[in-house]
Short mmCIF file of C-alpha atoms in Angstrom, two decimals:
data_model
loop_
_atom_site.label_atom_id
_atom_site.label_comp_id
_atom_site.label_asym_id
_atom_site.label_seq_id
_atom_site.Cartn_x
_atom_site.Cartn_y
_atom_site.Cartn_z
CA UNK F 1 -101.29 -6.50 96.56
CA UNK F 2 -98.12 -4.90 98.13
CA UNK F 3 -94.54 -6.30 97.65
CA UNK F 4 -92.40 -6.56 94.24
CA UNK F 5 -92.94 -8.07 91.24
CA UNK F 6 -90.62 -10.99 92.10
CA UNK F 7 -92.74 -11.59 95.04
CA UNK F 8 -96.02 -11.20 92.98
CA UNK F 9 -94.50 -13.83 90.65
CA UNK F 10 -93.32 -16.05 93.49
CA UNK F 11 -96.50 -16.93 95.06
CA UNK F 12 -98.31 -17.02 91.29
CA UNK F 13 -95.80 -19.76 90.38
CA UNK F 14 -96.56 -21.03 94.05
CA UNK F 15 -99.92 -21.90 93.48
CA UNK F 16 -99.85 -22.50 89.93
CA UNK F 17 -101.60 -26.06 89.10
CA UNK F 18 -98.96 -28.30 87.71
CA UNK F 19 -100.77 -29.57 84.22
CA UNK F 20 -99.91 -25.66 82.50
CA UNK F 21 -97.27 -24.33 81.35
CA UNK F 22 -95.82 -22.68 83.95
CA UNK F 23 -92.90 -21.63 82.95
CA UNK F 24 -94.90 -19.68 80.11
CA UNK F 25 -97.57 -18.29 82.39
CA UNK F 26 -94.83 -16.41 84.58
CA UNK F 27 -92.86 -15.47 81.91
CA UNK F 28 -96.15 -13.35 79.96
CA UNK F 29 -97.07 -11.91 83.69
CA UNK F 30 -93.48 -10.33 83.80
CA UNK F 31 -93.61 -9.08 80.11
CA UNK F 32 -97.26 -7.78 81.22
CA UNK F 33 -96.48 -5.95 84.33
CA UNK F 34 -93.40 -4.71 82.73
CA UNK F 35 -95.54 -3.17 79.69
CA UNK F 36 -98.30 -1.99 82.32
CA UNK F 37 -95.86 0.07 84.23
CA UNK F 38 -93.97 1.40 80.96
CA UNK F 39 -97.92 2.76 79.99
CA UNK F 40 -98.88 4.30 83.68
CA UNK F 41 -95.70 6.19 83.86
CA UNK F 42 -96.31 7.25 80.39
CA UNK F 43 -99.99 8.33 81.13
CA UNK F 44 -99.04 9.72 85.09
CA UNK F 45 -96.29 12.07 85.37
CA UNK F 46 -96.11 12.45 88.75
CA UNK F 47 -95.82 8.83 90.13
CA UNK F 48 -92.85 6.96 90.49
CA UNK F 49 -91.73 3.41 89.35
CA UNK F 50 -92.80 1.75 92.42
CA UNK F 51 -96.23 3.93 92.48
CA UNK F 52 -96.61 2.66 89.41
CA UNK F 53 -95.98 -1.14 89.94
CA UNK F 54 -98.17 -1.07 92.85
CA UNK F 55 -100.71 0.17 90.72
CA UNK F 56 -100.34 -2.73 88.32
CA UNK F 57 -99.87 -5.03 90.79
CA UNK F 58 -103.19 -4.00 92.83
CA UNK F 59 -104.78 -3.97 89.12
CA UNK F 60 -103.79 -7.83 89.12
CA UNK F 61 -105.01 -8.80 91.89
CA UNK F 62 -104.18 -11.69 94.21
CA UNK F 63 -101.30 -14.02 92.43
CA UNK F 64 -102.92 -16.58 93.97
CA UNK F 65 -106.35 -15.96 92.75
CA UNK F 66 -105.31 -15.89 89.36
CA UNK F 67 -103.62 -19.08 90.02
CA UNK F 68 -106.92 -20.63 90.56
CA UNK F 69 -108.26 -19.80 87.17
CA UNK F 70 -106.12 -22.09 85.67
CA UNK F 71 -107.33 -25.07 87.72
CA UNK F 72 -110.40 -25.82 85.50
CA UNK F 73 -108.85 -25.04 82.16
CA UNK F 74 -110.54 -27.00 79.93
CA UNK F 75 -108.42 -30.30 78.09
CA UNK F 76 -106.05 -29.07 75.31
CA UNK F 77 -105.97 -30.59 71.78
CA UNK F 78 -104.51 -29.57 68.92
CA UNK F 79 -107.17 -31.61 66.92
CA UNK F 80 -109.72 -29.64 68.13
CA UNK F 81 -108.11 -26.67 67.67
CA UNK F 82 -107.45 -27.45 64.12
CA UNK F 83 -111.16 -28.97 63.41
CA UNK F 84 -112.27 -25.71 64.83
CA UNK F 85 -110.41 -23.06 62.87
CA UNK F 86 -110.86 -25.32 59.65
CA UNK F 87 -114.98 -25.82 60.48
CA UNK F 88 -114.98 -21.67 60.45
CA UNK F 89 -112.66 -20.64 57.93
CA UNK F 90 -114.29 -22.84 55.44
CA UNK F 91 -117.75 -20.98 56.28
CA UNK F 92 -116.22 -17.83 54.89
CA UNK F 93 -114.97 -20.07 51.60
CA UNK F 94 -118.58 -21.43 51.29
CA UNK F 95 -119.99 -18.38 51.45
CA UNK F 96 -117.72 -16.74 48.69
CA UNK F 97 -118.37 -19.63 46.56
CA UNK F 98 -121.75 -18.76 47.30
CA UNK F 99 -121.29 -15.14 46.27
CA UNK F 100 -119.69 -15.71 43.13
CA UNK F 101 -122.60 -18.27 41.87
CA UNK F 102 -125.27 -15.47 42.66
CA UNK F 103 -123.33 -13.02 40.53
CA UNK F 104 -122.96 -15.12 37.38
CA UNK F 105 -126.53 -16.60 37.76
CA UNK F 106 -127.96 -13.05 37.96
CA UNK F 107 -128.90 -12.08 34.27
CA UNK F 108 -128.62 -8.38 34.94
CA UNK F 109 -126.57 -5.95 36.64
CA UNK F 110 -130.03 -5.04 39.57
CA UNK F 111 -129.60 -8.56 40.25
CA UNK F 112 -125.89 -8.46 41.28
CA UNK F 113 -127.18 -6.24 44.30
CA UNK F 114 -125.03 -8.23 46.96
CA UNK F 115 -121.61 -8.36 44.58
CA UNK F 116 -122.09 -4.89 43.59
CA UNK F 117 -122.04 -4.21 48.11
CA UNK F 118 -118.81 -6.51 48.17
CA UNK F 119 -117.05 -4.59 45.69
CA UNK F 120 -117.86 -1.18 47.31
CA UNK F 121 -116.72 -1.95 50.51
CA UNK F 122 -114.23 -4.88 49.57
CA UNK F 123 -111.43 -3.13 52.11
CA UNK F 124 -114.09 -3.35 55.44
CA UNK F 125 -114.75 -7.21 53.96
CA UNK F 126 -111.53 -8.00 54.10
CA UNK F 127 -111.12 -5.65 57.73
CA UNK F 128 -113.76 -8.13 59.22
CA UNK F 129 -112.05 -10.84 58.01
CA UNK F 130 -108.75 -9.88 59.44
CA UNK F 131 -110.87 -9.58 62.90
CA UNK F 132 -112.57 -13.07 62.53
CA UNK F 133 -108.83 -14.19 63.28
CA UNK F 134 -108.15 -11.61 65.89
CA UNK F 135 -111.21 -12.78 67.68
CA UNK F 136 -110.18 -16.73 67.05
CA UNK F 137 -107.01 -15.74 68.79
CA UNK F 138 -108.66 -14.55 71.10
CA UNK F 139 -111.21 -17.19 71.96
CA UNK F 140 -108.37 -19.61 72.40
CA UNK F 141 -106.82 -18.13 74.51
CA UNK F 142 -109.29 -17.49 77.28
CA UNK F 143 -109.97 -20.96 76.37
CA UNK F 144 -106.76 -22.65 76.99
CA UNK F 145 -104.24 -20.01 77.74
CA UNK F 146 -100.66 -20.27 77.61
CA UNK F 147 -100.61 -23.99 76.77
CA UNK F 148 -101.88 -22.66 73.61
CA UNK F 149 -100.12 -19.59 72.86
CA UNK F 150 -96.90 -20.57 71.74
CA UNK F 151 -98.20 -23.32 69.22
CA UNK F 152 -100.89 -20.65 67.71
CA UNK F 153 -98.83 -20.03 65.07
CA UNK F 154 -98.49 -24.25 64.12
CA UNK F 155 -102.16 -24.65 64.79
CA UNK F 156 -102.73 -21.77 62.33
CA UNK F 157 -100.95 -22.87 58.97
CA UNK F 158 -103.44 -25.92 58.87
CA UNK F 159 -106.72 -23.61 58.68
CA UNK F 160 -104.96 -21.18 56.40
CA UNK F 161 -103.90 -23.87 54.10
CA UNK F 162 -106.97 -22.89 52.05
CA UNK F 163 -106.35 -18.98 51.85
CA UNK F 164 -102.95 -19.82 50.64
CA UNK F 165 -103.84 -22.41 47.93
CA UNK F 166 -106.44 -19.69 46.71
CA UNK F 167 -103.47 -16.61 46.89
CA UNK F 168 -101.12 -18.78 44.98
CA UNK F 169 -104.04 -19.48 42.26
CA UNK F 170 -104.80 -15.73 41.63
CA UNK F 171 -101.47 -15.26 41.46
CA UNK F 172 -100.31 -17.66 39.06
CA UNK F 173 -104.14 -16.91 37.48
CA UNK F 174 -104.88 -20.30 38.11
CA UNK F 175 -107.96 -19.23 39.04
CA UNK F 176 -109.20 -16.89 36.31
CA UNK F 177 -110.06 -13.05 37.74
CA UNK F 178 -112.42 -12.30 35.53
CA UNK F 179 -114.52 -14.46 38.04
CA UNK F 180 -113.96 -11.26 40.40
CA UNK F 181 -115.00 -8.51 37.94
CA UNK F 182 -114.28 -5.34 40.41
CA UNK F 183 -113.44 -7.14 43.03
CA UNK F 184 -109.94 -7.70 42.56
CA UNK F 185 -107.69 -4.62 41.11
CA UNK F 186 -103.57 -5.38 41.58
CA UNK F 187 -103.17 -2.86 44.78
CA UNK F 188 -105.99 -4.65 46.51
CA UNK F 189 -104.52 -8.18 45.78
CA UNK F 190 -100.94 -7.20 46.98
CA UNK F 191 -103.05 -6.06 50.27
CA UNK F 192 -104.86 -9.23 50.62
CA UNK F 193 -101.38 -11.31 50.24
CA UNK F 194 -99.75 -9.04 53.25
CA UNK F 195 -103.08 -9.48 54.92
CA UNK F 196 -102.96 -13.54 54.43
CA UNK F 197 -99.71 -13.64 55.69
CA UNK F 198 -100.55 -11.85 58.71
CA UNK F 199 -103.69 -13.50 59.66
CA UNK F 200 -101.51 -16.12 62.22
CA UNK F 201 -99.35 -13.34 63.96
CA UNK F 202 -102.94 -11.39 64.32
CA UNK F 203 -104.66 -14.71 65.76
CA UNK F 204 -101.47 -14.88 68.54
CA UNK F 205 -101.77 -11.56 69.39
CA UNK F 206 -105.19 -12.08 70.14
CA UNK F 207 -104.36 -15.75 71.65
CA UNK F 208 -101.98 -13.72 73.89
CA UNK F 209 -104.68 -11.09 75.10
CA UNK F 210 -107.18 -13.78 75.78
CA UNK F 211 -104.44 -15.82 77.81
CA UNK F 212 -103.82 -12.59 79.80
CA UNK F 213 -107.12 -12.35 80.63
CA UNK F 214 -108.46 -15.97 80.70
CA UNK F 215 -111.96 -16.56 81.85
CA UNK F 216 -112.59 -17.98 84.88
CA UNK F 217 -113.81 -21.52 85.10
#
């Protein structure tokens, strides 16, 4: 497409359906073309600002084709954004629980096989974990877009209420860590706090990503 960015954003909130958020959608399309340009002039030397935005903008698309994807977003609900995240992250808690009750019902060390893997390569564990609520982000996103993005961090603290609870009890030694023999060494649980406490900005980065880029319907 040819013309400015105002124009590009013009006929995008144009067509726009009125059920989003549309003050939101245009908003993260100006941040996004703004970044785009900043990194094409960075990676092109010899192009100027408006080479550059036309690049972006042809990148884009028509304003009015994205407009369209957001006609058959599905239904939002906080609910079901909540049940979701809650259903998952509770997998990951059931499976730990898991973990631990093969390690002390194994009566010798051979037996402790899938602990013994955990402990090795506790830092990539907790590096897939960290990208389980990247990807979540993510998902939602595409799934709702902006409607979503700017209450990922409410519908986060909900699903995280367990990770917390469990943080606070190693801390306090509530919950006993001899249970994580190896496992947990004082470096590596100051890492999993920070990392706990930046699971929800790393879900709405993702969130935002996936909003950029929503799927069409």
């Amino acid at each position: 497409m040819n013309g400015t960015k105002e124009e590009f954003l013009s006929v995008l909130r144009a067509h726009l359906p009125k059920h989003v958020d549309v003050d939101a959608i245009i908003e993260e399309f100006a941040c996004h073309i703004d970044e785009a340009c900043t990194a094409r002039l960075a990676d092109t030397e010899d192009e100027s600002d408006e080479e550059a935005l036309q690049y972006v903008l042809h990148q884009l698309g028509s304003p009015a084709a994205i407009a369209s994807q957001y006609r058959g977003v599905s239904s939002f609900s906080f609910l079901k954004c909540h049940m979701l995240l809650i259903c998952a992250n509770s997998l990951f808690f059931l499976m730990g629980i898991w973990l631990l009750y093969d390690k002390e019902s194994s009566s010798t060390a051979g037996e402790n096989i899938i602990w013994q893997v955990a402990v090795q390569y506790k830092e990539w564990m907790l590096l897939l974990y960290a990208s389980f609520w990247l990807l979540a982000g993510l998902y939602l996103g595409r799934r709702y877009g902006f409607r979503i993005y700017k209450g990922i961090r409410t519908i986060m603290w909900k699903p995280l209420l367990l990770n917390y609870a469990f943080m606070l009890g190693v801390l306090f030694q509530i919950v006993p860590w001899q249970w994580f023999s190896g496992l947990l060494t004082v470096p590596f649980v100051f890492v999993c706090i920070v990392a706990t406490l930046s699971f929800s900005r790393i879900a709405a980065l993702g969130c935002r990503w996936g909003a950029l880029h929503m799927k069409l319907e």
